[in-house]
């Protein structure tokens, strides 16, 4: 970790910058940005699941250099190129309205990254992150991955890592998004699922009917709606659960686990204090790590 720091950063070169939403009609703008880090200490030294830092050029309103922002690595450990020279991320443009003035606000780093052209240079740091990783022996486990938005980034790397290494692990990935037009890497993931019998790709659309016509749902609702897929995996001691995306989504996953599993099965993933055992529907995010204790088989990265 931290081979490159804000004091001693490195310079990467853009090799591609492409839209990765399912349709031009998406309400968000998300891009798959690939950077060549060869010749920097990052080359061959990052793992899928880690993130890296970007220091945007220029200064903030106080004249200070812009602060570093973190972006998840969306590549397998061997990189996009197979030899750890090219890492990618999944960047969503932050577009907001200033609360008081009502003026348009464009996020500094995300819009800088989304505007980059092939050949442009980027100041990078990292790698960061030592917990949200695949285990040391990936073949010893099966995986339930849940994502919303750019939370897909680490999974896009991990899925390709697991399938590429032929671990034989069972991998079920659930992507939650408001509309089908917002799905990310949809074609690529559909192709992977068609080619690998051990990989299942599920979507959960929260503001419109599902692709098969069934009613709207959140990513965590898949635990109930696709119980035939999830129930046997949740009972298995091999299974690990990973959740990445919008802060709060992990609570929904915990609630469904508590509702659907017997206490011993639930305890494999989540220990619940006696004070919280009733009223699962009223659980709040602030209870996590106080009354709700995810076990070592649960990995969270929410932001
Ligand atoms: C571990 C980790 C991994 C991450 N991975 C990814 C990833 O893979 N992809 C991704 O897209 N993001 C990722 N992020 C988020 C990313 O780090 C940035 O926070 C995000 O891109 C927004 O940065 P920005 O510079 O564009 O926005 P900023 O300029 O930092 O603005 C962020 C928000 O602050 C508010 N704000 C700040 N200044 C003003 C102002 N002057 N007026 C009005 N409002 C203001 C706005 O609400 C704005 O939406 C990750 C974060 C973490 C912690």
XYZ file of C-alpha atoms and ligand atoms in Angstrom:
356
model
C 0.000 0.000 0.000
C 0.919 3.708 -0.381
C 3.784 3.124 -2.800
C 2.899 6.537 -4.205
C 1.805 9.292 -1.821
C 0.552 12.877 -2.223
C 4.081 14.015 -1.321
C 5.649 11.606 -3.809
C 2.966 10.832 -6.448
C 3.410 9.201 -9.850
C 2.299 10.078 -13.348
C -0.019 7.792 -15.341
C -1.078 8.136 -18.991
C -4.637 7.759 -20.256
C -4.988 4.825 -22.672
C -8.755 4.879 -23.044
C -11.790 6.732 -21.703
C -15.122 5.264 -22.755
C -18.730 5.504 -21.654
C -19.840 2.361 -19.801
C -23.553 3.000 -19.233
C -26.025 0.707 -20.987
C -27.671 3.503 -22.969
C -27.251 7.124 -24.052
C -30.494 7.800 -22.144
C -28.896 7.203 -18.736
C -29.410 10.080 -16.287
C -25.774 9.730 -15.112
C -22.511 9.857 -16.989
C -20.101 7.072 -16.123
C -16.868 6.214 -17.881
C -14.369 3.362 -17.900
C -11.008 5.085 -17.683
C -7.842 3.064 -18.304
C -4.454 4.395 -17.203
C -0.975 3.185 -18.085
C 1.031 3.082 -14.837
C 4.086 1.345 -16.296
C 7.352 2.696 -14.955
C 5.692 3.836 -11.719
C 5.743 1.834 -8.461
C 2.068 1.007 -9.155
C 3.038 -1.252 -12.060
C 2.232 -4.851 -11.098
C 1.638 -3.751 -7.497
C -2.133 -3.342 -7.226
C -4.848 -5.850 -6.367
C -8.427 -5.988 -7.567
C -10.539 -4.420 -4.819
C -7.974 -1.757 -3.954
C -8.314 1.900 -4.889
C -5.860 4.529 -6.062
C -5.691 8.277 -5.568
C -6.000 11.058 -8.118
C -4.745 14.579 -7.474
C -6.607 16.911 -9.844
C -4.600 19.832 -11.219
C -5.260 23.349 -9.947
C -6.326 24.805 -6.646
C -9.505 25.099 -4.591
C -11.303 28.340 -3.650
C -8.731 28.908 -0.874
C -5.798 28.641 -3.276
C -4.719 25.245 -1.904
C -3.828 22.368 -4.178
C -6.900 20.180 -4.772
C -7.140 17.251 -2.382
C -6.679 13.680 -3.462
C -9.799 11.664 -4.351
C -9.950 7.865 -4.243
C -11.154 5.691 -7.141
C -11.667 1.923 -7.011
C -9.577 -0.203 -9.308
C -11.929 -1.862 -11.818
C -9.291 -4.231 -13.182
C -8.134 -7.704 -12.232
C -4.843 -7.865 -10.331
C -3.050 -8.559 -13.623
C -4.446 -5.277 -14.982
C -6.398 -4.633 -18.164
C -3.395 -5.753 -20.190
C -2.563 -8.989 -18.355
C 0.743 -7.734 -16.973
C -0.220 -5.104 -14.403
C 0.739 -2.090 -16.511
C -2.774 -0.768 -17.139
C -5.337 -0.196 -14.437
C -8.870 1.035 -14.941
C -11.522 2.698 -12.870
C -15.209 3.524 -13.252
C -15.837 7.242 -12.820
C -19.191 8.926 -12.443
C -19.428 12.632 -13.150
C -20.504 14.455 -9.976
C -23.038 17.075 -11.054
C -24.814 19.023 -8.359
C -26.566 22.285 -7.604
C -25.134 24.632 -4.995
C -27.688 24.615 -2.164
C -27.710 28.374 -1.449
C -26.949 30.016 -4.808
C -28.721 27.419 -6.964
C -25.665 27.446 -9.265
C -24.432 24.357 -11.085
C -21.576 22.582 -9.297
C -19.310 20.158 -11.136
C -17.282 17.792 -8.957
C -13.597 18.585 -9.375
C -11.894 15.213 -9.795
C -14.661 13.181 -11.433
C -15.252 15.716 -14.208
C -11.519 16.194 -14.690
C -11.123 12.416 -15.149
C -14.161 12.057 -17.412
C -12.848 14.838 -19.686
C -9.379 13.308 -20.123
C -8.227 12.289 -23.607
C -5.949 9.444 -24.662
C -2.328 10.475 -23.971
C -3.185 12.921 -21.160
C -1.145 12.639 -17.939
C -2.717 12.114 -14.496
C -1.119 12.476 -11.061
C -1.801 9.286 -9.095
C -1.114 7.764 -5.672
C -1.712 4.433 -4.005
C -2.549 1.652 -3.989
C -4.942 1.930 -1.031
C -6.998 -0.638 0.839
C -6.149 -3.835 2.675
C -9.557 -5.263 3.599
C -11.874 -5.114 0.562
C -9.880 -7.767 -1.285
C -10.297 -11.327 -2.459
C -9.017 -13.887 0.068
C -5.494 -15.297 -0.178
C -6.893 -18.574 -1.581
C -9.757 -17.402 -3.840
C -10.623 -20.957 -4.951
C -11.554 -21.885 -1.364
C -14.624 -19.633 -1.472
C -17.805 -18.710 -3.312
C -18.908 -15.095 -3.630
C -22.026 -12.960 -3.349
C -21.281 -9.491 -4.698
C -23.764 -6.586 -4.351
C -23.184 -3.200 -6.014
C -24.903 0.071 -6.749
C -23.532 2.780 -9.051
C -19.754 2.958 -9.308
C -19.637 0.357 -6.530
C -19.459 -1.999 -9.489
C -15.807 -1.013 -10.067
C -14.054 -3.443 -7.683
C -16.386 -6.259 -8.724
C -15.713 -5.715 -12.415
C -12.082 -6.400 -11.530
C -12.733 -9.244 -9.078
C -15.159 -11.090 -11.377
C -12.643 -11.046 -14.221
C -9.923 -12.061 -11.742
C -11.884 -15.084 -10.453
C -13.098 -16.226 -13.884
C -9.703 -15.586 -15.490
C -7.884 -17.641 -12.850
C -10.326 -20.506 -13.362
C -10.902 -20.868 -9.634
C -14.195 -22.696 -10.258
C -15.711 -20.586 -7.469
C -19.396 -19.813 -7.727
C -19.849 -16.035 -8.191
C -23.226 -14.275 -8.049
C -23.145 -10.562 -8.820
C -26.186 -8.337 -8.202
C -26.158 -4.841 -9.683
C -28.712 -2.374 -8.358
C -29.619 0.692 -10.390
C -32.664 2.944 -10.773
C -33.298 2.185 -14.447
C -32.013 -0.323 -17.014
C -30.427 2.593 -18.885
C -28.084 3.140 -15.881
C -26.664 -0.397 -15.803
C -22.887 -0.416 -16.151
C -20.783 -2.916 -18.155
C -24.090 -4.661 -18.882
C -23.033 -6.168 -22.216
C -19.664 -7.331 -20.864
C -21.203 -8.939 -17.764
C -23.946 -10.608 -19.799
C -21.248 -12.063 -22.081
C -19.222 -13.319 -19.095
C -22.315 -15.002 -17.619
C -22.996 -16.712 -20.933
C -19.444 -18.016 -21.140
C -18.997 -19.113 -17.485
C -21.492 -21.504 -15.888
C -20.165 -20.619 -12.400
C -20.980 -16.895 -12.839
C -24.491 -15.484 -12.403
C -25.247 -11.851 -13.254
C -28.433 -10.408 -11.732
C -29.815 -6.897 -12.001
C -32.203 -5.101 -9.634
C -34.002 -2.031 -10.976
C -35.530 0.147 -8.270
C -37.622 2.616 -10.297
C -39.013 0.496 -13.078
C -40.023 -3.096 -13.755
C -37.298 -5.685 -14.125
C -36.069 -6.852 -17.515
C -38.431 -9.865 -17.102
C -41.395 -7.602 -16.247
C -41.473 -8.267 -12.461
C -41.940 -5.300 -10.050
C -39.190 -2.820 -9.008
C -36.692 -3.917 -6.357
C -33.444 -2.923 -4.661
C -30.253 -4.980 -4.928
C -30.815 -6.537 -1.480
C -34.328 -7.660 -2.500
C -32.662 -10.206 -4.793
C -31.882 -12.227 -1.639
C -35.616 -12.940 -1.379
C -36.706 -12.718 -5.017
C -33.982 -15.061 -6.274
C -33.959 -17.278 -3.191
C -33.354 -20.377 -5.304
C -29.919 -18.978 -6.173
C -29.063 -17.370 -2.827
C -30.416 -19.809 -0.208
C -27.996 -22.695 -0.896
C -25.057 -20.305 -1.131
C -25.906 -18.563 2.144
C -25.956 -21.936 3.914
C -22.522 -22.863 2.558
C -19.473 -22.237 4.769
C -17.526 -21.278 1.606
C -19.571 -18.141 0.931
C -18.271 -14.589 1.403
C -20.453 -11.476 0.975
C -19.109 -8.241 -0.510
C -21.110 -4.974 -0.705
C -19.903 -1.836 -2.500
C -21.680 1.347 -3.471
C -23.937 3.950 -1.973
C -23.661 4.291 1.807
C -26.711 2.655 3.382
C -27.087 -0.214 0.921
C -25.347 -2.566 3.364
C -28.217 -2.135 5.853
C -30.716 -3.543 3.353
C -28.507 -6.598 2.829
C -28.255 -7.124 6.610
C -32.018 -6.797 7.033
C -32.734 -9.408 4.365
C -30.153 -11.777 5.863
C -31.750 -11.403 9.300
C -35.243 -11.901 7.911
C -34.427 -14.949 5.819
C -31.828 -16.923 7.760
C -32.054 -18.963 10.934
C -30.050 -17.453 13.786
C -27.074 -19.835 13.411
C -26.960 -19.248 9.639
C -27.249 -15.469 10.071
C -24.485 -15.504 12.694
C -22.069 -16.641 9.980
C -22.395 -13.161 8.477
C -23.935 -10.882 11.069
C -24.069 -11.096 14.852
C -26.991 -9.156 16.285
C -27.129 -7.908 19.876
C -30.217 -8.930 21.873
C -31.378 -5.286 21.892
C -31.716 -5.319 18.082
C -33.267 -8.735 17.501
C -36.826 -7.401 17.242
C -37.968 -4.819 14.737
C -35.557 -5.663 11.933
C -37.517 -3.334 9.633
C -36.559 -0.380 11.858
C -32.807 -1.014 11.892
C -30.741 2.094 11.174
C -27.304 2.487 9.680
C -25.859 3.942 12.900
C -26.429 0.520 14.552
C -23.746 -1.096 12.384
C -20.712 -2.046 14.494
C -22.657 -1.099 17.637
C -25.563 -3.558 17.750
C -25.100 -5.184 14.326
C -21.705 -6.823 13.895
C -20.696 -8.025 10.419
C -18.357 -11.026 10.658
C -15.080 -11.650 8.827
C -17.120 -13.193 6.013
C -18.603 -9.789 5.119
C -16.709 -7.061 3.237
C -18.085 -3.533 2.968
C -16.973 -0.539 0.947
C -19.623 2.153 0.877
C -19.109 5.843 0.158
C -12.747 4.052 -1.203
C -13.422 4.930 -2.234
C -13.544 4.487 -3.530
C -14.201 5.287 -4.472
N -14.323 4.817 -5.739
C -14.959 5.558 -6.663
C -15.105 5.058 -8.002
O -14.667 3.963 -8.335
N -15.751 5.854 -8.882
C -16.268 7.099 -8.554
O -16.824 7.768 -9.428
N -16.120 7.579 -7.291
C -15.475 6.856 -6.356
N -15.317 7.354 -5.084
C -15.768 8.740 -4.817
C -14.667 9.712 -5.282
O -13.557 9.594 -4.400
C -15.111 11.172 -5.243
O -15.616 11.469 -3.958
C -16.180 11.506 -6.288
O -15.709 11.236 -7.612
C -16.536 12.999 -6.208
O -15.355 13.739 -6.337
P -15.320 15.132 -7.137
O -13.956 15.709 -6.948
O -15.822 14.972 -8.518
O -16.403 15.966 -6.354
P -16.086 17.099 -5.257
O -15.561 18.299 -5.940
O -15.224 16.492 -4.189
O -17.537 17.351 -4.695
C -18.211 16.318 -3.983
C -19.527 16.862 -3.439
O -19.219 17.883 -2.512
C -20.149 18.931 -2.608
N -19.421 20.204 -2.856
C -18.089 20.356 -2.727
N -17.743 21.635 -3.001
C -18.876 22.287 -3.310
C -19.175 23.641 -3.688
N -18.214 24.558 -3.818
N -20.453 23.954 -3.956
C -21.415 23.032 -3.856
N -21.206 21.760 -3.473
C -19.951 21.382 -3.219
C -21.086 18.594 -3.707
O -22.250 18.084 -3.100
C -20.420 17.510 -4.494
O -21.382 16.615 -4.982
C -14.694 6.565 -4.111
C -14.555 7.016 -2.806
C -13.949 6.214 -1.873
C -13.831 6.718 -0.459
